[in-house]
Tab-separated table of C-alpha atoms in Angstrom:
chain	number	residue	atom	x	y	z
A	223	ILE	CA	-54.285	-11.303	-127.288
A	224	LEU	CA	-52.071	-9.076	-125.134
A	225	ASN	CA	-53.244	-5.540	-124.522
A	226	VAL	CA	-50.762	-2.705	-124.953
A	227	GLU	CA	-52.306	0.710	-124.368
A	228	GLN	CA	-50.756	4.069	-125.186
A	229	SER	CA	-51.956	7.452	-124.011
A	230	PRO	CA	-52.693	10.038	-125.040
A	231	GLN	CA	-53.730	9.137	-128.578
A	232	SER	CA	-52.395	12.471	-129.827
A	233	LEU	CA	-50.662	15.510	-128.442
A	234	HIS	CA	-50.088	19.021	-129.785
A	235	VAL	CA	-47.403	21.072	-128.049
A	236	GLN	CA	-45.466	24.250	-128.684
A	237	GLU	CA	-41.786	24.265	-129.524
A	238	GLY	CA	-39.791	24.200	-126.315
A	239	ASP	CA	-42.457	22.395	-124.274
A	240	SER	CA	-41.535	19.205	-122.499
A	241	THR	CA	-43.925	16.321	-122.882
A	242	ASN	CA	-44.437	12.726	-121.871
A	243	PHE	CA	-46.562	9.771	-122.906
A	244	THR	CA	-47.505	6.490	-121.307
A	245	CYS	CA	-47.375	2.865	-122.412
A	246	SER	CA	-49.296	0.316	-120.320
A	247	PHE	CA	-48.744	-3.408	-120.663
A	248	PRO	CA	-49.438	-6.650	-118.771
A	249	SER	CA	-47.243	-6.816	-115.661
A	250	SER	CA	-47.051	-10.612	-115.654
A	251	ASN	CA	-44.435	-12.544	-117.645
A	252	PHE	CA	-42.630	-9.398	-118.745
A	253	TYR	CA	-39.558	-9.791	-120.934
A	254	ALA	CA	-38.900	-6.568	-122.849
A	255	LEU	CA	-40.419	-3.213	-123.776
A	256	HIS	CA	-39.511	-1.403	-127.008
A	257	TRP	CA	-40.035	2.236	-128.006
A	258	TYR	CA	-40.040	3.308	-131.658
A	259	ARG	CA	-40.258	6.651	-133.406
A	260	TRP	CA	-42.230	6.703	-136.657
A	261	GLU	CA	-42.085	9.739	-138.907
A	262	THR	CA	-44.650	10.215	-141.671
A	263	ALA	CA	-43.740	8.417	-144.910
A	264	LYS	CA	-40.843	6.623	-143.219
A	265	SER	CA	-40.378	3.355	-141.332
A	266	PRO	CA	-40.387	2.991	-137.540
A	267	GLU	CA	-36.960	3.381	-135.960
A	268	ALA	CA	-35.990	2.016	-132.579
A	269	LEU	CA	-35.426	4.419	-129.696
A	270	PHE	CA	-35.004	2.082	-126.736
A	271	VAL	CA	-35.244	-1.550	-125.735
A	272	MET	CA	-35.763	-1.938	-121.999
A	273	THR	CA	-35.657	-5.164	-120.032
A	274	LEU	CA	-35.098	-4.391	-116.337
A	275	ASN	CA	-37.534	-2.981	-113.794
A	276	GLY	CA	-36.464	0.552	-112.927
A	277	ASP	CA	-34.491	0.856	-116.140
A	278	GLU	CA	-33.965	4.374	-117.467
A	279	LYS	CA	-32.670	5.060	-120.964
A	280	LYS	CA	-31.704	8.344	-122.568
A	281	LYS	CA	-30.926	9.451	-126.108
A	282	GLY	CA	-30.380	13.189	-126.473
A	283	ARG	CA	-33.547	14.976	-125.322
A	284	ILE	CA	-35.582	11.763	-125.192
A	285	SER	CA	-35.653	9.464	-122.188
A	286	ALA	CA	-37.735	6.536	-121.000
A	287	THR	CA	-38.458	4.792	-117.727
A	288	LEU	CA	-39.802	1.320	-117.037
A	289	ASN	CA	-41.913	-0.113	-114.215
A	290	THR	CA	-42.483	-3.821	-114.861
A	291	LYS	CA	-44.216	-4.487	-111.521
A	292	GLU	CA	-47.092	-2.133	-112.315
A	293	GLY	CA	-46.869	-2.511	-116.091
A	294	TYR	CA	-46.059	0.928	-117.478
A	295	SER	CA	-43.348	2.874	-119.245
A	296	TYR	CA	-43.035	6.631	-119.741
A	297	LEU	CA	-41.372	8.357	-122.667
A	298	TYR	CA	-40.217	11.928	-122.040
A	299	ILE	CA	-39.178	14.561	-124.556
A	300	LYS	CA	-37.451	17.622	-123.121
A	301	GLY	CA	-37.729	20.898	-125.037
A	302	SER	CA	-39.764	19.551	-127.976
A	303	GLN	CA	-38.690	20.597	-131.445
A	304	PRO	CA	-40.719	20.489	-134.694
A	305	GLU	CA	-38.506	17.611	-135.885
A	306	ASP	CA	-39.785	15.557	-132.924
A	307	SER	CA	-43.186	15.416	-134.626
A	308	ALA	CA	-43.877	11.730	-135.212
A	309	THR	CA	-45.858	8.784	-133.927
A	310	TYR	CA	-44.270	7.117	-130.918
A	311	LEU	CA	-44.925	3.403	-130.583
A	312	CYS	CA	-44.288	1.076	-127.710
A	313	ALA	CA	-44.185	-2.714	-128.029
A	314	TYR	CA	-44.294	-5.434	-125.380
A	315	LEU	CA	-42.584	-8.806	-125.410
A	316	GLN	CA	-43.825	-11.542	-123.127
A	317	GLU	CA	-41.411	-13.970	-121.474
A	318	TYR	CA	-40.843	-17.104	-123.570
A	319	GLY	CA	-42.607	-15.442	-126.465
A	320	ASN	CA	-41.457	-14.249	-129.847
A	321	LYS	CA	-44.400	-11.983	-130.573
A	322	LEU	CA	-43.729	-8.289	-130.154
A	323	VAL	CA	-47.137	-6.654	-129.622
A	324	PHE	CA	-47.450	-2.964	-130.479
A	325	GLY	CA	-49.661	-0.297	-129.018
A	326	ALA	CA	-51.617	2.016	-131.325
A	327	GLY	CA	-49.135	4.848	-130.782
A	328	THR	CA	-49.134	8.458	-129.617
A	329	ILE	CA	-49.090	11.091	-132.366
A	330	LEU	CA	-46.989	14.115	-131.394
A	331	ARG	CA	-47.188	17.394	-133.275
A	332	VAL	CA	-44.818	20.182	-132.264
A	333	LYS	CA	-45.675	23.670	-133.476
A	334	SER	CA	-42.937	26.228	-134.042
B	201	ASN	CA	-25.676	-2.658	-146.179
B	202	ALA	CA	-29.145	-2.297	-147.675
B	203	GLY	CA	-30.864	-3.330	-144.412
B	204	VAL	CA	-34.423	-4.620	-144.925
B	205	THR	CA	-35.712	-4.401	-148.492
B	206	GLN	CA	-39.366	-4.830	-149.398
B	207	THR	CA	-40.915	-5.074	-152.841
B	208	PRO	CA	-43.171	-3.919	-154.332
B	209	LYS	CA	-43.764	-0.534	-152.659
B	210	PHE	CA	-47.239	-0.236	-154.153
B	211	GLN	CA	-49.653	-2.822	-155.533
B	212	VAL	CA	-53.290	-2.839	-156.602
B	213	LEU	CA	-55.073	-6.178	-156.758
B	214	LYS	CA	-58.540	-7.348	-157.607
B	215	THR	CA	-60.463	-9.487	-155.149
B	216	GLY	CA	-59.405	-13.116	-155.506
B	217	GLN	CA	-55.996	-12.447	-157.028
B	218	SER	CA	-52.873	-13.766	-155.380
B	219	MET	CA	-49.535	-12.082	-154.894
B	220	THR	CA	-46.313	-12.252	-152.939
B	221	LEU	CA	-44.678	-9.445	-150.997
B	222	GLN	CA	-40.932	-9.915	-150.954
B	223	CYS	CA	-38.705	-9.160	-147.988
B	224	ALA	CA	-34.940	-9.548	-147.824
B	225	GLN	CA	-32.388	-8.535	-145.200
B	226	ASP	CA	-28.608	-8.535	-145.461
B	227	MET	CA	-27.793	-8.242	-141.755
B	228	ASN	CA	-27.754	-11.986	-140.993
B	229	HIS	CA	-30.714	-11.535	-138.653
B	230	GLU	CA	-32.326	-14.647	-137.205
B	231	TYR	CA	-35.745	-13.124	-136.571
B	232	MET	CA	-38.021	-11.820	-139.315
B	233	SER	CA	-41.636	-10.751	-139.177
B	234	TRP	CA	-44.496	-9.236	-141.125
B	235	TYR	CA	-46.810	-6.558	-139.732
B	236	ARG	CA	-49.788	-4.777	-141.177
B	237	GLN	CA	-50.648	-1.213	-140.289
B	238	ASP	CA	-54.214	0.025	-140.343
B	239	PRO	CA	-55.489	3.437	-139.177
B	240	GLY	CA	-56.011	3.599	-135.427
B	241	MET	CA	-54.792	0.053	-134.885
B	242	GLY	CA	-51.019	0.326	-134.846
B	243	LEU	CA	-48.885	-2.515	-136.119
B	244	ARG	CA	-50.360	-6.009	-135.947
B	245	LEU	CA	-48.187	-9.103	-136.295
B	246	ILE	CA	-49.144	-11.418	-139.165
B	247	HIS	CA	-46.429	-14.099	-139.164
B	248	TYR	CA	-42.915	-14.378	-137.865
B	249	SER	CA	-39.864	-16.608	-138.166
B	250	VAL	CA	-37.085	-17.277	-135.649
B	251	GLY	CA	-34.795	-18.848	-138.233
B	252	ALA	CA	-34.608	-20.598	-141.574
B	253	GLY	CA	-37.222	-23.337	-141.798
B	254	ILE	CA	-39.211	-22.079	-138.778
B	255	THR	CA	-42.340	-19.945	-139.016
B	256	ASP	CA	-45.264	-19.238	-136.708
B	257	GLN	CA	-48.491	-17.288	-136.629
B	258	GLY	CA	-48.927	-13.836	-135.183
B	259	GLU	CA	-52.096	-11.974	-134.183
B	260	VAL	CA	-53.754	-11.822	-137.622
B	261	PRO	CA	-52.484	-14.734	-139.785
B	262	ASN	CA	-55.661	-15.628	-141.696
B	263	GLY	CA	-55.374	-15.208	-145.457
B	264	TYR	CA	-51.575	-15.092	-145.443
B	265	ASN	CA	-48.835	-17.689	-145.883
B	266	VAL	CA	-45.112	-17.407	-145.246
B	267	SER	CA	-42.013	-19.518	-145.685
B	268	ARG	CA	-38.378	-19.089	-144.666
B	269	SER	CA	-36.118	-21.168	-146.852
B	270	THR	CA	-33.091	-18.933	-146.276
B	271	THR	CA	-31.950	-16.618	-143.488
B	272	GLU	CA	-32.171	-13.631	-145.827
B	273	ASP	CA	-35.665	-13.957	-147.316
B	274	PHE	CA	-39.140	-14.006	-145.808
B	275	PRO	CA	-41.889	-13.650	-148.431
B	276	LEU	CA	-45.526	-13.035	-147.519
B	277	ARG	CA	-48.141	-14.621	-149.783
B	278	LEU	CA	-51.736	-13.527	-150.164
B	279	LEU	CA	-53.541	-16.549	-151.553
B	280	SER	CA	-56.861	-14.936	-152.506
B	281	ALA	CA	-56.862	-11.204	-151.852
B	282	ALA	CA	-59.835	-9.616	-150.087
B	283	PRO	CA	-60.681	-5.909	-149.607
B	284	SER	CA	-60.033	-6.409	-145.852
B	285	GLN	CA	-56.371	-6.967	-146.721
B	286	THR	CA	-56.013	-3.421	-148.003
B	287	SER	CA	-53.276	-2.131	-145.734
B	288	VAL	CA	-49.664	-1.079	-145.456
B	289	TYR	CA	-47.370	-4.035	-144.828
B	290	PHE	CA	-44.040	-3.844	-143.045
B	291	CYS	CA	-41.352	-6.470	-142.890
B	292	ALA	CA	-39.007	-6.274	-139.915
B	293	SER	CA	-35.978	-8.200	-138.707
B	294	SER	CA	-34.021	-8.520	-135.508
B	295	LEU	CA	-30.639	-9.990	-134.711
B	296	THR	CA	-31.880	-12.183	-131.899
B	297	GLN	CA	-34.587	-14.815	-131.892
B	298	GLY	CA	-36.003	-13.572	-128.625
B	299	ASN	CA	-36.700	-10.057	-129.865
B	300	THR	CA	-34.760	-8.342	-127.096
B	301	GLY	CA	-32.911	-6.606	-129.877
B	302	GLU	CA	-34.483	-3.761	-131.778
B	303	LEU	CA	-36.509	-4.371	-134.910
B	304	PHE	CA	-35.277	-2.990	-138.225
B	305	PHE	CA	-38.142	-2.189	-140.584
B	306	GLY	CA	-38.434	-2.134	-144.345
B	307	GLU	CA	-39.965	0.875	-146.089
B	308	GLY	CA	-43.422	-0.660	-146.309
B	309	SER	CA	-45.639	-1.960	-149.097
B	310	ARG	CA	-48.985	-0.305	-149.699
B	311	LEU	CA	-51.540	-2.822	-150.957
B	312	THR	CA	-54.995	-1.952	-152.243
B	313	VAL	CA	-57.511	-4.703	-152.958
B	314	LEU	CA	-60.478	-3.643	-155.077
């Protein structure tokens, strides 16, 4: 079973703070790394799908970087807002595989 | 488009009963999958399918069966429910077989086994 680790487990920040979380995954046989945002009582929604080492993706105040050689990805949120409160999931896809393996997630709570 | 539709949203079963969770997508996606979500454990893959007639096991397949007779539908069957199968179940689909495309999730089905 592939190991996908996310840290921290949870994070409480003030409105306006910038924050980042980490997703660690096996560096061998990498194929793709997904990030999802999961609000309470809703379904996970995709933020980014990243496939290339050094890839950087951005959507509004949220951005992500990818290092496939060392097996990690960072998700950054600039100027956190209360509506950013959610669980952020990453998921790893191994080359030649069809199984997307999820980490346990980072819970973000933004206080106004 | 309705996207990914799961039914039922809630279900209570007694130990030993069987049931089927339905999942349908109207996006012509090749890839469909079932996950379960338990506290502190994230989403764990139960079964997946890369196209009609093709299914395979995920991380936690025991106690569950699937079939994929059409592109649109991917039902999950619990043959003899156990309390350990109390969980929230999510169906998800993706355009591509290889999962390089994003997953689209259904709204989830909360199952309680007494």
